[in-house]
JSON list of C-alpha atoms in Angstrom, two decimals:
[
{"chain": "Z", "resi": 1, "resn": "UNK", "atom": "CA", "xyz": [-52.57, 135.94, 266.92]},
{"chain": "Z", "resi": 2, "resn": "UNK", "atom": "CA", "xyz": [-52.32, 138.14, 270.02]},
{"chain": "Z", "resi": 3, "resn": "UNK", "atom": "CA", "xyz": [-55.73, 139.06, 271.49]},
{"chain": "Z", "resi": 4, "resn": "UNK", "atom": "CA", "xyz": [-54.82, 141.95, 273.75]},
{"chain": "Z", "resi": 5, "resn": "UNK", "atom": "CA", "xyz": [-54.92, 145.62, 272.80]},
{"chain": "Z", "resi": 6, "resn": "UNK", "atom": "CA", "xyz": [-51.19, 146.15, 272.15]},
{"chain": "Z", "resi": 7, "resn": "UNK", "atom": "CA", "xyz": [-50.64, 144.34, 268.85]},
{"chain": "Z", "resi": 8, "resn": "UNK", "atom": "CA", "xyz": [-47.50, 146.22, 267.79]},
{"chain": "Z", "resi": 9, "resn": "UNK", "atom": "CA", "xyz": [-44.85, 143.54, 268.24]},
{"chain": "Z", "resi": 10, "resn": "UNK", "atom": "CA", "xyz": [-42.07, 145.95, 269.29]},
{"chain": "Z", "resi": 11, "resn": "UNK", "atom": "CA", "xyz": [-44.19, 147.74, 271.90]},
{"chain": "Z", "resi": 12, "resn": "UNK", "atom": "CA", "xyz": [-45.53, 144.44, 273.23]},
{"chain": "Z", "resi": 13, "resn": "UNK", "atom": "CA", "xyz": [-41.99, 143.03, 273.52]},
{"chain": "Z", "resi": 14, "resn": "UNK", "atom": "CA", "xyz": [-40.68, 146.09, 275.37]},
{"chain": "Z", "resi": 15, "resn": "UNK", "atom": "CA", "xyz": [-43.58, 146.08, 277.85]},
{"chain": "Z", "resi": 16, "resn": "UNK", "atom": "CA", "xyz": [-43.12, 142.34, 278.48]},
{"chain": "Z", "resi": 17, "resn": "UNK", "atom": "CA", "xyz": [-39.44, 142.89, 279.29]},
{"chain": "Z", "resi": 18, "resn": "UNK", "atom": "CA", "xyz": [-40.01, 145.73, 281.77]},
{"chain": "Z", "resi": 19, "resn": "UNK", "atom": "CA", "xyz": [-39.62, 145.41, 285.52]},
{"chain": "Z", "resi": 20, "resn": "UNK", "atom": "CA", "xyz": [-40.43, 147.58, 288.54]},
{"chain": "Z", "resi": 21, "resn": "UNK", "atom": "CA", "xyz": [-39.19, 151.19, 288.17]},
{"chain": "Z", "resi": 22, "resn": "UNK", "atom": "CA", "xyz": [-38.20, 150.73, 284.50]},
{"chain": "Z", "resi": 23, "resn": "UNK", "atom": "CA", "xyz": [-39.03, 153.57, 282.11]},
{"chain": "Z", "resi": 24, "resn": "UNK", "atom": "CA", "xyz": [-40.90, 153.64, 278.80]},
{"chain": "Z", "resi": 25, "resn": "UNK", "atom": "CA", "xyz": [-41.25, 156.90, 276.87]},
{"chain": "Z", "resi": 26, "resn": "UNK", "atom": "CA", "xyz": [-43.92, 158.11, 274.46]},
{"chain": "Z", "resi": 27, "resn": "UNK", "atom": "CA", "xyz": [-43.58, 161.37, 272.63]},
{"chain": "Z", "resi": 28, "resn": "UNK", "atom": "CA", "xyz": [-44.22, 163.77, 269.85]},
{"chain": "Z", "resi": 29, "resn": "UNK", "atom": "CA", "xyz": [-42.71, 163.59, 266.39]},
{"chain": "Z", "resi": 30, "resn": "UNK", "atom": "CA", "xyz": [-39.97, 166.11, 267.17]},
{"chain": "Z", "resi": 31, "resn": "UNK", "atom": "CA", "xyz": [-38.43, 164.65, 270.33]},
{"chain": "Z", "resi": 32, "resn": "UNK", "atom": "CA", "xyz": [-34.71, 163.95, 269.86]},
{"chain": "Z", "resi": 33, "resn": "UNK", "atom": "CA", "xyz": [-33.95, 160.36, 270.86]},
{"chain": "Z", "resi": 34, "resn": "UNK", "atom": "CA", "xyz": [-30.47, 159.20, 271.90]},
{"chain": "Z", "resi": 35, "resn": "UNK", "atom": "CA", "xyz": [-28.97, 156.70, 269.46]},
{"chain": "Z", "resi": 36, "resn": "UNK", "atom": "CA", "xyz": [-28.59, 154.24, 272.34]},
{"chain": "Z", "resi": 37, "resn": "UNK", "atom": "CA", "xyz": [-32.35, 154.21, 273.05]},
{"chain": "Z", "resi": 38, "resn": "UNK", "atom": "CA", "xyz": [-34.58, 152.00, 270.94]},
{"chain": "Z", "resi": 39, "resn": "UNK", "atom": "CA", "xyz": [-37.00, 154.11, 268.90]},
{"chain": "Z", "resi": 40, "resn": "UNK", "atom": "CA", "xyz": [-40.31, 152.56, 267.90]},
{"chain": "Z", "resi": 41, "resn": "UNK", "atom": "CA", "xyz": [-41.47, 154.91, 265.17]},
{"chain": "Z", "resi": 42, "resn": "UNK", "atom": "CA", "xyz": [-45.23, 154.87, 264.67]},
{"chain": "Z", "resi": 43, "resn": "UNK", "atom": "CA", "xyz": [-45.50, 158.31, 263.03]},
{"chain": "Z", "resi": 44, "resn": "UNK", "atom": "CA", "xyz": [-47.12, 158.20, 259.59]},
{"chain": "Z", "resi": 45, "resn": "UNK", "atom": "CA", "xyz": [-48.53, 161.72, 259.18]},
{"chain": "Z", "resi": 46, "resn": "UNK", "atom": "CA", "xyz": [-49.21, 164.92, 261.07]},
{"chain": "Z", "resi": 47, "resn": "UNK", "atom": "CA", "xyz": [-51.15, 163.78, 264.14]},
{"chain": "Z", "resi": 48, "resn": "UNK", "atom": "CA", "xyz": [-51.30, 160.12, 263.13]},
{"chain": "Z", "resi": 49, "resn": "UNK", "atom": "CA", "xyz": [-51.21, 158.35, 265.46]},
{"chain": "Z", "resi": 50, "resn": "UNK", "atom": "CA", "xyz": [-51.91, 160.85, 268.19]},
{"chain": "Z", "resi": 51, "resn": "UNK", "atom": "CA", "xyz": [-50.00, 160.92, 271.45]},
{"chain": "Z", "resi": 52, "resn": "UNK", "atom": "CA", "xyz": [-53.17, 160.16, 273.43]},
{"chain": "Z", "resi": 53, "resn": "UNK", "atom": "CA", "xyz": [-54.13, 157.20, 271.21]},
{"chain": "Z", "resi": 54, "resn": "UNK", "atom": "CA", "xyz": [-50.72, 155.62, 271.75]},
{"chain": "Z", "resi": 55, "resn": "UNK", "atom": "CA", "xyz": [-50.68, 156.39, 275.49]},
{"chain": "Z", "resi": 56, "resn": "UNK", "atom": "CA", "xyz": [-54.13, 154.84, 275.91]},
{"chain": "Z", "resi": 57, "resn": "UNK", "atom": "CA", "xyz": [-53.03, 151.74, 274.03]},
{"chain": "Z", "resi": 58, "resn": "UNK", "atom": "CA", "xyz": [-49.83, 151.28, 276.08]},
{"chain": "Z", "resi": 59, "resn": "UNK", "atom": "CA", "xyz": [-51.76, 151.70, 279.33]},
{"chain": "Z", "resi": 60, "resn": "UNK", "atom": "CA", "xyz": [-53.83, 148.63, 278.39]},
{"chain": "Z", "resi": 61, "resn": "UNK", "atom": "CA", "xyz": [-50.79, 146.47, 279.22]},
{"chain": "Z", "resi": 62, "resn": "UNK", "atom": "CA", "xyz": [-48.29, 148.50, 281.25]},
{"chain": "Z", "resi": 63, "resn": "UNK", "atom": "CA", "xyz": [-48.75, 148.96, 284.99]},
{"chain": "Z", "resi": 64, "resn": "UNK", "atom": "CA", "xyz": [-47.66, 152.55, 285.70]},
{"chain": "Z", "resi": 65, "resn": "UNK", "atom": "CA", "xyz": [-46.83, 153.82, 289.18]},
{"chain": "Z", "resi": 66, "resn": "UNK", "atom": "CA", "xyz": [-45.57, 157.33, 288.29]},
{"chain": "Z", "resi": 67, "resn": "UNK", "atom": "CA", "xyz": [-45.33, 159.59, 285.26]},
{"chain": "Z", "resi": 68, "resn": "UNK", "atom": "CA", "xyz": [-42.83, 162.29, 284.38]},
{"chain": "Z", "resi": 69, "resn": "UNK", "atom": "CA", "xyz": [-43.82, 165.30, 282.30]},
{"chain": "Z", "resi": 70, "resn": "UNK", "atom": "CA", "xyz": [-41.94, 168.39, 281.18]},
{"chain": "Z", "resi": 71, "resn": "UNK", "atom": "CA", "xyz": [-42.49, 171.40, 283.41]},
{"chain": "Z", "resi": 72, "resn": "UNK", "atom": "CA", "xyz": [-43.10, 173.40, 280.21]},
{"chain": "Z", "resi": 73, "resn": "UNK", "atom": "CA", "xyz": [-46.29, 171.47, 279.37]},
{"chain": "Z", "resi": 74, "resn": "UNK", "atom": "CA", "xyz": [-48.09, 173.49, 282.06]},
{"chain": "Z", "resi": 75, "resn": "UNK", "atom": "CA", "xyz": [-47.82, 176.73, 280.06]},
{"chain": "Z", "resi": 76, "resn": "UNK", "atom": "CA", "xyz": [-47.06, 175.56, 276.51]},
{"chain": "Z", "resi": 77, "resn": "UNK", "atom": "CA", "xyz": [-49.63, 172.76, 276.15]},
{"chain": "Z", "resi": 78, "resn": "UNK", "atom": "CA", "xyz": [-52.15, 172.85, 279.02]},
{"chain": "Z", "resi": 79, "resn": "UNK", "atom": "CA", "xyz": [-54.80, 171.08, 276.92]},
{"chain": "Z", "resi": 80, "resn": "UNK", "atom": "CA", "xyz": [-52.54, 168.04, 276.57]},
{"chain": "Z", "resi": 81, "resn": "UNK", "atom": "CA", "xyz": [-51.69, 168.18, 280.27]},
{"chain": "Z", "resi": 82, "resn": "UNK", "atom": "CA", "xyz": [-55.39, 168.01, 281.09]},
{"chain": "Z", "resi": 83, "resn": "UNK", "atom": "CA", "xyz": [-55.89, 165.01, 278.79]},
{"chain": "Z", "resi": 84, "resn": "UNK", "atom": "CA", "xyz": [-53.00, 163.19, 280.46]},
{"chain": "Z", "resi": 85, "resn": "UNK", "atom": "CA", "xyz": [-54.26, 163.98, 283.95]},
{"chain": "Z", "resi": 86, "resn": "UNK", "atom": "CA", "xyz": [-57.79, 162.92, 283.00]},
{"chain": "Z", "resi": 87, "resn": "UNK", "atom": "CA", "xyz": [-56.45, 159.61, 281.63]},
{"chain": "Z", "resi": 88, "resn": "UNK", "atom": "CA", "xyz": [-54.26, 158.95, 284.70]},
{"chain": "Z", "resi": 89, "resn": "UNK", "atom": "CA", "xyz": [-56.12, 160.68, 287.56]},
{"chain": "Z", "resi": 90, "resn": "UNK", "atom": "CA", "xyz": [-54.67, 158.54, 290.37]},
{"chain": "Z", "resi": 91, "resn": "UNK", "atom": "CA", "xyz": [-51.09, 158.35, 289.09]},
{"chain": "Z", "resi": 92, "resn": "UNK", "atom": "CA", "xyz": [-48.50, 160.60, 290.76]},
{"chain": "Z", "resi": 93, "resn": "UNK", "atom": "CA", "xyz": [-46.92, 163.17, 288.41]},
{"chain": "Z", "resi": 94, "resn": "UNK", "atom": "CA", "xyz": [-43.41, 164.54, 288.65]},
{"chain": "Z", "resi": 95, "resn": "UNK", "atom": "CA", "xyz": [-42.67, 167.62, 286.56]},
{"chain": "Z", "resi": 96, "resn": "UNK", "atom": "CA", "xyz": [-39.10, 168.01, 285.33]},
{"chain": "Z", "resi": 97, "resn": "UNK", "atom": "CA", "xyz": [-37.43, 170.46, 282.94]},
{"chain": "Z", "resi": 98, "resn": "UNK", "atom": "CA", "xyz": [-37.73, 169.40, 279.29]},
{"chain": "Z", "resi": 99, "resn": "UNK", "atom": "CA", "xyz": [-33.93, 169.29, 279.06]},
{"chain": "Z", "resi": 100, "resn": "UNK", "atom": "CA", "xyz": [-33.88, 166.74, 281.88]},
{"chain": "Z", "resi": 101, "resn": "UNK", "atom": "CA", "xyz": [-36.59, 164.70, 280.17]},
{"chain": "Z", "resi": 102, "resn": "UNK", "atom": "CA", "xyz": [-34.50, 164.55, 277.00]},
{"chain": "Z", "resi": 103, "resn": "UNK", "atom": "CA", "xyz": [-31.45, 163.47, 279.03]},
{"chain": "Z", "resi": 104, "resn": "UNK", "atom": "CA", "xyz": [-33.50, 160.77, 280.81]},
{"chain": "Z", "resi": 105, "resn": "UNK", "atom": "CA", "xyz": [-34.43, 159.14, 277.50]},
{"chain": "Z", "resi": 106, "resn": "UNK", "atom": "CA", "xyz": [-31.07, 157.36, 277.64]},
{"chain": "Z", "resi": 107, "resn": "UNK", "atom": "CA", "xyz": [-32.43, 155.37, 280.63]},
{"chain": "Z", "resi": 108, "resn": "UNK", "atom": "CA", "xyz": [-35.69, 154.45, 278.90]},
{"chain": "Z", "resi": 109, "resn": "UNK", "atom": "CA", "xyz": [-36.22, 150.93, 277.56]},
{"chain": "Z", "resi": 110, "resn": "UNK", "atom": "CA", "xyz": [-37.64, 152.51, 274.41]},
{"chain": "Z", "resi": 111, "resn": "UNK", "atom": "CA", "xyz": [-39.11, 155.70, 272.98]},
{"chain": "Z", "resi": 112, "resn": "UNK", "atom": "CA", "xyz": [-42.38, 155.39, 271.06]},
{"chain": "Z", "resi": 113, "resn": "UNK", "atom": "CA", "xyz": [-42.57, 158.17, 268.46]},
{"chain": "Z", "resi": 114, "resn": "UNK", "atom": "CA", "xyz": [-46.07, 159.29, 267.55]},
{"chain": "Z", "resi": 115, "resn": "UNK", "atom": "CA", "xyz": [-47.31, 161.67, 264.87]},
{"chain": "Z", "resi": 116, "resn": "UNK", "atom": "CA", "xyz": [-48.18, 164.24, 267.55]},
{"chain": "Z", "resi": 117, "resn": "UNK", "atom": "CA", "xyz": [-47.35, 167.79, 266.46]},
{"chain": "Z", "resi": 118, "resn": "UNK", "atom": "CA", "xyz": [-48.06, 169.73, 269.66]},
{"chain": "Z", "resi": 119, "resn": "UNK", "atom": "CA", "xyz": [-45.32, 170.98, 272.00]},
{"chain": "Z", "resi": 120, "resn": "UNK", "atom": "CA", "xyz": [-44.15, 169.00, 275.03]},
{"chain": "Z", "resi": 121, "resn": "UNK", "atom": "CA", "xyz": [-46.41, 166.02, 274.31]},
{"chain": "Z", "resi": 122, "resn": "UNK", "atom": "CA", "xyz": [-43.88, 163.65, 275.88]},
{"chain": "Z", "resi": 123, "resn": "UNK", "atom": "CA", "xyz": [-44.10, 161.34, 278.86]},
{"chain": "Z", "resi": 124, "resn": "UNK", "atom": "CA", "xyz": [-41.91, 158.98, 280.83]},
{"chain": "Z", "resi": 125, "resn": "UNK", "atom": "CA", "xyz": [-43.89, 156.07, 282.25]},
{"chain": "Z", "resi": 126, "resn": "UNK", "atom": "CA", "xyz": [-42.43, 154.40, 285.34]},
{"chain": "Z", "resi": 127, "resn": "UNK", "atom": "CA", "xyz": [-43.39, 150.75, 285.53]},
{"chain": "Z", "resi": 128, "resn": "UNK", "atom": "CA", "xyz": [-45.13, 149.48, 288.62]},
{"chain": "Z", "resi": 129, "resn": "UNK", "atom": "CA", "xyz": [-45.95, 145.96, 289.74]},
{"chain": "Z", "resi": 130, "resn": "UNK", "atom": "CA", "xyz": [-49.29, 144.17, 289.60]},
{"chain": "Z", "resi": 131, "resn": "UNK", "atom": "CA", "xyz": [-48.98, 142.49, 293.00]}
]
């Protein structure tokens, strides 16, 4: 049995297949996901699992060099923005319009759907390298 923190087989597989500059997305329960993008659906109830719980878990295995957030998170969900920035204080952030974030999901290896029910709780993680 796998000993590391990411025990979800689909998430673990996607992370293992990622290379430098590849994208992995995590988001709220309402984010529309293109049919061509793999969706790993973890949502079981309102808030379960939370966006931050899933993000923290993924960061145990994925080396991230940059994150992308919706510009709208600044005004529509500043509490979530603060949590993300606190969790990734040294990681560069690029803010993009939410419409662009939705369009960029087609380039993501997968979208991990959480039970998060707060607006704009979505992130694109850009994979870095460990050397």
